[in-house]
Short mmCIF file of C-alpha atoms in Angstrom, two decimals:
data_model
loop_
_atom_site.label_atom_id
_atom_site.label_comp_id
_atom_site.label_asym_id
_atom_site.label_seq_id
_atom_site.Cartn_x
_atom_site.Cartn_y
_atom_site.Cartn_z
CA MET A 10 -109.92 -169.75 -98.10
CA ASP A 11 -110.08 -165.80 -98.29
CA ARG A 12 -109.50 -163.56 -95.48
CA ASP A 13 -112.94 -162.95 -94.61
CA THR A 14 -113.82 -166.70 -94.25
CA TYR A 15 -110.47 -167.19 -92.33
CA ALA A 16 -111.38 -164.61 -89.61
CA LYS A 17 -114.79 -166.24 -89.01
CA ASN A 18 -112.85 -169.31 -87.68
CA PHE A 19 -111.81 -167.14 -84.54
CA ALA A 20 -115.31 -165.38 -84.03
CA LYS A 21 -116.39 -165.17 -80.37
CA ARG A 22 -119.40 -167.45 -80.94
CA ARG A 23 -117.15 -170.23 -81.52
CA ASP A 24 -114.90 -170.16 -78.53
CA GLY A 25 -116.98 -172.90 -76.80
CA ASP A 26 -116.10 -175.28 -79.54
CA LEU A 27 -112.35 -175.18 -78.74
CA ALA A 28 -110.71 -177.27 -75.81
CA GLU A 29 -110.21 -175.08 -72.83
CA GLN A 30 -106.31 -174.99 -73.23
CA PHE A 31 -106.79 -173.55 -76.83
CA ARG A 32 -109.43 -170.69 -76.17
CA TRP A 33 -106.60 -168.03 -75.72
CA VAL A 34 -105.84 -168.52 -79.33
CA PRO A 35 -109.11 -166.78 -80.82
CA ARG A 36 -109.09 -164.28 -77.87
CA MET A 37 -105.39 -163.32 -78.86
CA TYR A 38 -106.46 -163.23 -82.59
CA ARG A 39 -109.49 -160.98 -82.16
CA ALA A 40 -107.45 -158.59 -80.00
CA ALA A 41 -104.44 -158.50 -82.30
CA ALA A 42 -106.56 -158.10 -85.48
CA SER A 43 -108.23 -155.23 -83.91
CA ARG A 44 -105.00 -153.55 -82.91
CA LEU A 45 -103.59 -153.92 -86.25
CA GLU A 46 -106.71 -152.66 -87.96
CA LYS A 47 -106.61 -149.44 -85.95
CA LEU A 48 -102.97 -148.98 -86.75
CA GLU A 49 -103.80 -149.24 -90.51
CA ARG A 50 -106.71 -146.91 -90.06
CA GLN A 51 -104.77 -144.32 -88.13
CA ALA A 52 -102.13 -144.33 -90.93
CA GLU A 53 -104.43 -144.11 -93.72
CA ARG A 54 -106.06 -141.06 -91.74
CA GLN A 55 -103.07 -139.31 -91.38
CA PHE A 56 -101.72 -140.06 -94.92
CA PRO A 57 -104.71 -140.89 -97.16
CA GLY A 58 -103.96 -143.44 -99.86
CA VAL A 59 -100.56 -143.92 -98.47
CA PHE A 60 -100.20 -147.65 -98.80
CA ASP A 61 -101.52 -147.64 -102.30
CA ARG A 62 -98.84 -145.15 -103.33
CA LEU A 63 -96.12 -147.02 -101.36
CA ASP A 64 -97.10 -150.23 -103.21
CA LYS A 65 -96.86 -148.24 -106.55
CA ALA A 66 -93.23 -147.13 -105.61
CA ARG A 67 -92.30 -150.76 -104.80
CA ASP A 68 -93.53 -151.76 -108.09
CA ALA A 69 -91.56 -149.02 -109.71
CA VAL A 70 -88.19 -149.80 -108.01
CA GLY A 71 -88.52 -153.38 -109.10
CA ASP A 72 -85.34 -155.59 -108.82
CA THR A 73 -83.10 -152.49 -107.91
CA VAL A 74 -84.01 -153.23 -104.38
CA PRO A 75 -83.21 -156.66 -102.87
CA ALA A 76 -86.30 -159.18 -102.96
CA TRP A 77 -86.28 -159.35 -99.20
CA CYS A 78 -86.98 -155.63 -98.74
CA TRP A 79 -90.38 -154.32 -99.36
CA LEU A 80 -89.34 -150.58 -99.83
CA PRO A 81 -86.34 -148.70 -98.35
CA VAL A 82 -87.37 -146.09 -95.73
CA ALA A 83 -85.70 -143.33 -97.90
CA GLN A 84 -88.23 -144.12 -100.65
CA VAL A 85 -91.08 -144.11 -98.18
CA GLN A 86 -89.66 -140.62 -97.10
CA GLN A 87 -89.76 -139.58 -100.65
CA VAL A 88 -93.27 -140.55 -101.23
CA LEU A 89 -94.24 -138.59 -98.05
CA ALA A 90 -92.34 -135.67 -99.11
CA ASP A 91 -94.07 -135.70 -102.48
CA HIS A 92 -97.60 -136.40 -101.47
CA ASP A 93 -98.19 -135.56 -97.81
CA PRO A 94 -95.57 -132.98 -96.84
CA HIS A 95 -98.02 -131.15 -94.30
CA ARG A 96 -99.13 -134.24 -92.45
CA THR A 97 -95.82 -135.09 -90.69
CA SER A 98 -96.51 -135.87 -86.85
CA ARG A 99 -96.14 -132.75 -84.89
CA ALA A 100 -94.76 -131.89 -81.42
CA PRO A 101 -95.18 -128.62 -79.63
CA GLY A 102 -92.41 -126.18 -80.63
CA ALA A 103 -90.94 -128.62 -83.18
CA THR A 104 -89.03 -126.87 -85.98
CA GLY A 105 -86.42 -127.64 -88.58
CA PRO A 106 -84.21 -130.86 -87.47
CA GLY A 107 -87.08 -131.61 -85.02
CA ILE A 108 -89.64 -131.79 -87.87
CA ALA A 109 -87.24 -133.77 -89.82
CA ALA A 110 -86.76 -136.37 -87.18
CA LEU A 111 -90.75 -136.60 -86.91
CA ALA A 112 -90.98 -137.24 -90.60
CA ALA A 113 -88.32 -139.91 -90.44
CA GLY A 114 -90.17 -141.60 -87.73
CA ASP A 115 -93.46 -141.57 -89.67
CA ALA A 116 -91.64 -143.21 -92.59
CA ALA A 117 -90.17 -145.85 -90.40
CA ARG A 118 -93.60 -146.90 -89.00
CA LEU A 119 -95.20 -146.85 -92.27
CA GLN A 120 -92.46 -149.09 -93.62
CA ALA A 121 -93.04 -151.51 -90.77
CA ILE A 122 -96.65 -151.49 -91.29
CA GLY A 123 -96.38 -151.58 -95.13
CA ALA A 124 -93.97 -154.34 -95.15
CA TRP A 125 -96.45 -156.37 -92.99
CA ARG A 126 -99.42 -155.54 -95.39
CA ALA A 127 -97.55 -156.47 -98.45
CA ALA A 128 -96.24 -159.62 -97.10
CA GLY A 129 -99.97 -160.69 -96.60
CA ARG A 130 -100.73 -159.47 -92.96
CA HIS A 131 -99.23 -162.50 -91.03
CA MET A 132 -99.10 -162.80 -87.28
CA ILE A 133 -96.99 -165.36 -85.52
CA ASN A 134 -96.96 -166.56 -81.94
CA ILE A 135 -93.89 -167.97 -80.42
CA HIS A 136 -94.43 -170.82 -77.96
CA ASP A 137 -93.48 -169.98 -74.36
CA ALA A 138 -90.75 -172.60 -74.37
CA SER A 139 -89.09 -171.35 -77.41
CA ILE A 140 -89.25 -167.72 -76.05
CA LEU A 141 -87.39 -169.05 -72.97
CA GLU A 142 -84.67 -170.61 -75.16
CA LEU A 143 -84.36 -167.47 -77.46
CA ARG A 144 -83.77 -165.36 -74.30
CA LYS A 145 -80.75 -167.38 -73.59
CA ALA A 146 -79.52 -167.18 -77.29
CA GLY A 147 -76.51 -164.96 -76.68
CA ASP A 148 -74.86 -162.01 -78.55
CA ARG A 149 -74.65 -163.40 -82.25
CA MET A 150 -75.77 -161.31 -85.10
CA PRO A 151 -77.07 -163.31 -87.94
CA ALA A 152 -75.56 -161.38 -91.03
CA ASP A 153 -77.12 -163.97 -93.39
CA LEU A 154 -80.56 -163.23 -92.11
CA PRO A 155 -81.65 -161.36 -95.53
CA GLN A 156 -80.88 -164.82 -97.55
CA ARG A 157 -83.25 -166.64 -95.23
CA TRP A 158 -85.98 -164.09 -94.51
CA PRO A 159 -89.45 -165.66 -95.28
CA LEU A 160 -91.68 -162.50 -95.88
CA TYR A 161 -91.33 -158.86 -96.27
CA GLY A 162 -92.62 -158.26 -92.68
CA LEU A 163 -93.89 -160.24 -89.65
CA TYR A 164 -96.01 -159.33 -86.73
CA VAL A 165 -94.86 -161.39 -83.56
CA VAL A 166 -97.81 -161.54 -81.30
CA SER A 167 -98.41 -162.50 -77.83
CA GLU A 168 -101.14 -162.45 -75.20
CA ALA A 169 -101.43 -159.47 -73.02
CA PRO A 170 -103.62 -157.92 -70.19
CA ASN A 171 -105.35 -155.87 -72.84
CA GLY A 172 -105.79 -158.86 -75.09
CA ALA A 173 -102.71 -158.90 -77.33
CA MET A 174 -99.50 -156.88 -78.23
CA GLY A 175 -96.86 -157.51 -80.82
CA THR A 176 -93.69 -156.45 -82.38
CA PHE A 177 -93.19 -155.76 -86.31
CA LEU A 178 -90.08 -157.32 -87.92
CA HIS A 179 -88.87 -156.48 -91.27
CA LEU A 180 -85.58 -155.80 -93.18
CA GLU A 181 -84.33 -152.57 -94.62
CA TRP A 182 -82.10 -151.99 -97.40
CA ASP A 183 -80.04 -148.93 -97.01
CA GLU A 184 -79.52 -147.73 -100.65
CA ARG A 185 -77.01 -145.12 -100.14
CA GLU A 186 -74.59 -147.26 -97.84
CA GLN A 187 -75.55 -150.49 -99.63
CA ARG A 188 -76.27 -152.20 -96.22
CA ALA A 189 -78.92 -154.45 -94.69
CA GLU A 190 -80.62 -153.75 -91.33
CA LEU A 191 -83.10 -155.58 -89.15
CA ARG A 192 -85.95 -153.32 -87.94
CA ILE A 193 -87.80 -153.85 -84.79
CA ALA A 194 -91.09 -151.95 -84.20
CA PRO A 195 -92.83 -152.71 -80.93
CA ASP A 196 -96.48 -152.19 -80.72
CA VAL A 197 -97.08 -152.71 -76.95
CA THR A 198 -99.14 -149.52 -75.59
CA PRO A 199 -102.33 -150.48 -73.93
CA THR A 200 -104.41 -148.94 -76.86
CA ALA A 201 -103.04 -149.18 -80.40
CA ALA A 202 -101.27 -145.76 -81.14
CA LEU A 203 -99.62 -145.18 -84.59
CA ASP A 204 -97.33 -142.33 -82.97
CA ARG A 205 -96.16 -144.62 -80.17
CA VAL A 206 -94.62 -147.37 -82.28
CA PRO A 207 -90.93 -146.79 -82.04
CA VAL A 208 -88.77 -148.30 -84.75
CA GLN A 209 -85.21 -149.52 -83.70
CA PRO A 210 -82.68 -150.20 -86.69
CA LEU A 211 -79.86 -152.71 -86.21
CA HIS A 212 -77.12 -153.01 -88.71
CA LEU A 213 -76.81 -156.69 -90.01
CA GLU A 214 -72.91 -156.66 -89.54
CA GLY A 215 -70.44 -157.09 -86.99
CA GLY A 216 -70.86 -160.49 -85.88
CA THR A 217 -72.36 -159.65 -82.53
CA VAL A 218 -75.49 -157.64 -81.42
CA THR A 219 -73.31 -155.50 -79.40
CA GLU A 220 -71.19 -154.67 -82.38
CA ALA A 221 -74.17 -154.07 -84.64
CA ALA A 222 -75.59 -151.71 -82.02
CA ARG A 223 -72.36 -149.77 -81.93
CA ARG A 224 -72.34 -149.39 -85.54
CA THR A 225 -75.90 -148.47 -85.47
CA VAL A 226 -75.46 -145.70 -82.93
CA LEU A 227 -72.53 -144.15 -84.71
CA SER A 228 -74.45 -144.18 -88.03
CA LEU A 229 -77.38 -142.53 -86.42
CA GLN A 230 -75.00 -139.79 -84.80
CA ALA A 231 -73.54 -139.39 -88.22
CA GLY A 232 -77.04 -138.77 -89.62
CA ILE A 233 -77.90 -136.15 -86.89
CA ASP A 234 -74.51 -134.32 -87.91
CA THR A 235 -75.79 -134.36 -91.56
CA VAL A 236 -79.09 -132.77 -90.46
CA LEU A 237 -77.53 -130.11 -88.12
CA GLY A 238 -74.68 -129.37 -90.47
CA THR A 239 -72.18 -130.28 -87.86
CA GLU A 240 -69.24 -132.69 -87.60
CA SER A 241 -68.18 -134.46 -84.59
CA LEU A 242 -65.66 -137.28 -83.73
CA PRO A 243 -67.32 -139.68 -81.57
CA ASP A 244 -65.76 -141.08 -78.41
CA ILE A 245 -65.93 -144.84 -78.52
CA SER A 246 -63.82 -145.42 -75.42
CA PRO A 247 -64.90 -147.70 -72.69
CA GLY A 248 -67.81 -145.98 -70.64
CA SER A 249 -68.31 -143.47 -73.29
CA ALA A 250 -71.72 -142.20 -74.35
CA VAL A 251 -71.72 -144.13 -77.58
CA GLU A 252 -70.65 -147.45 -75.80
CA GLU A 253 -73.38 -147.01 -73.12
CA ALA A 254 -75.94 -146.34 -75.87
CA ALA A 255 -74.83 -149.40 -77.92
CA ARG A 256 -74.82 -151.45 -74.69
CA LEU A 257 -78.58 -150.41 -74.03
CA VAL A 258 -79.69 -150.98 -77.64
CA ALA A 259 -78.00 -154.52 -77.63
CA GLU A 260 -79.65 -155.48 -74.44
CA LYS A 261 -83.02 -154.13 -75.48
CA ASN A 262 -83.06 -156.15 -78.74
CA ALA A 263 -81.10 -159.14 -78.46
CA PHE A 264 -84.10 -161.28 -78.01
CA TRP A 265 -85.53 -159.96 -81.27
CA VAL A 266 -82.58 -160.64 -83.17
CA ALA A 267 -82.79 -164.18 -81.80
CA ALA A 268 -86.22 -164.31 -82.82
CA ALA A 269 -85.81 -163.16 -86.27
CA ASP A 270 -82.88 -165.69 -86.80
CA TRP A 271 -84.97 -168.58 -85.49
CA LEU A 272 -88.11 -167.54 -87.32
CA ALA A 273 -86.08 -167.54 -90.55
CA SER A 274 -84.47 -171.02 -89.85
CA ASP A 275 -85.40 -174.73 -90.16
CA ARG A 276 -85.49 -175.00 -86.38
CA THR A 277 -89.17 -173.40 -86.36
CA ALA A 278 -92.26 -175.04 -87.49
CA PRO A 279 -95.29 -172.63 -87.69
CA PHE A 280 -98.58 -174.11 -88.23
CA ASP A 281 -101.95 -172.33 -89.05
CA ALA A 282 -103.91 -171.49 -85.94
CA ALA A 283 -107.09 -171.79 -87.85
CA VAL A 284 -106.61 -175.53 -87.79
CA LEU A 285 -107.44 -175.59 -84.19
CA ALA A 286 -110.87 -173.91 -84.92
CA GLY A 287 -111.73 -176.76 -87.47
CA ALA A 288 -110.40 -175.04 -90.62
CA GLU A 289 -109.19 -177.50 -93.24
CA PRO A 290 -106.92 -177.50 -94.92
CA GLY A 291 -104.51 -175.36 -93.13
CA ALA A 292 -102.29 -172.93 -95.06
CA ASP A 293 -98.50 -173.85 -95.63
CA TRP A 294 -95.63 -172.11 -94.19
CA PRO A 295 -93.86 -170.03 -95.63
CA PRO A 296 -96.99 -168.59 -97.51
CA ASP A 297 -96.26 -168.41 -101.34
CA LYS A 298 -98.71 -165.78 -102.24
CA VAL A 299 -101.18 -163.13 -100.83
CA PRO A 300 -104.85 -163.96 -101.04
CA SER A 301 -106.63 -161.64 -103.04
CA THR A 302 -109.55 -160.85 -101.11
CA GLY A 303 -110.13 -159.67 -97.42
CA ARG A 304 -107.94 -157.87 -95.07
CA ALA A 305 -107.99 -160.25 -91.91
CA PRO A 306 -104.63 -161.35 -90.87
CA LEU A 307 -103.53 -165.03 -90.78
CA LEU A 308 -102.28 -166.46 -87.43
CA TRP A 309 -99.53 -168.95 -87.11
CA LEU A 310 -98.26 -170.77 -84.07
CA ALA A 311 -94.57 -171.51 -83.82
CA GLY A 312 -92.60 -173.92 -81.83
CA SER A 313 -89.23 -175.57 -82.25
CA VAL A 314 -88.76 -178.65 -84.46
CA GLY A 315 -88.11 -181.86 -82.57
#
């Protein structure tokens, strides 16, 4: 089934064919697909042809980059610098380091969307009961996530007052430090807006989300020092700014760490949502190839095994 045919399973005219308890599924699908299409359009408008260039860059790096990483963000930045140096997002009065930070933000957002596109545009909805369990998952950081990660990137989608919202999850390979990261990019504004998709990196090391957040904060501070040409000795004592920042990062993102771990495990059983609309046969998880036609995303509904 190509993507255009797949999308027709969720057409509004077919809503009445579904049992009442499932009618939220096509509504969510349509709203999320519309959001994602807008984000892709905004990216292409700001950086014409960017995803074709990034796909070619991925082909060029080959197996020098781990198979679970679509394209390191440093490579994305280089493509933008080579082809679109004057299209960086702007803020009033931004100069020097500020513009560099904005360019880095552009690259991080394009990496999140590009990884999702390259994986085949997969959306996955986590069952409410599983969400409750994941919120109780604790502080463990799954350092082995890259060995289990199913696709370049996923878009975890849920219902929202405006129809749908989601979060991009993908993995980054820091070539300079030879380090893996989980990257979390929430797409939760009332209207899809590329420049309002923040990207939070988390080092996949340290044993706990709190320790991973601490190492991430320290790494970001070191990066700022490099850009500014300064050198600082960070204070990591209890109650310090570093510790407070790490605590906030850990609290905000612990759920997404647990969700990524769960989605990459054998404890989850995603199934093709189009089956609810009568599509036969359903696709298998994890997908083994990207369909060659159409742009519409596939939607998976995920619950816990057993």
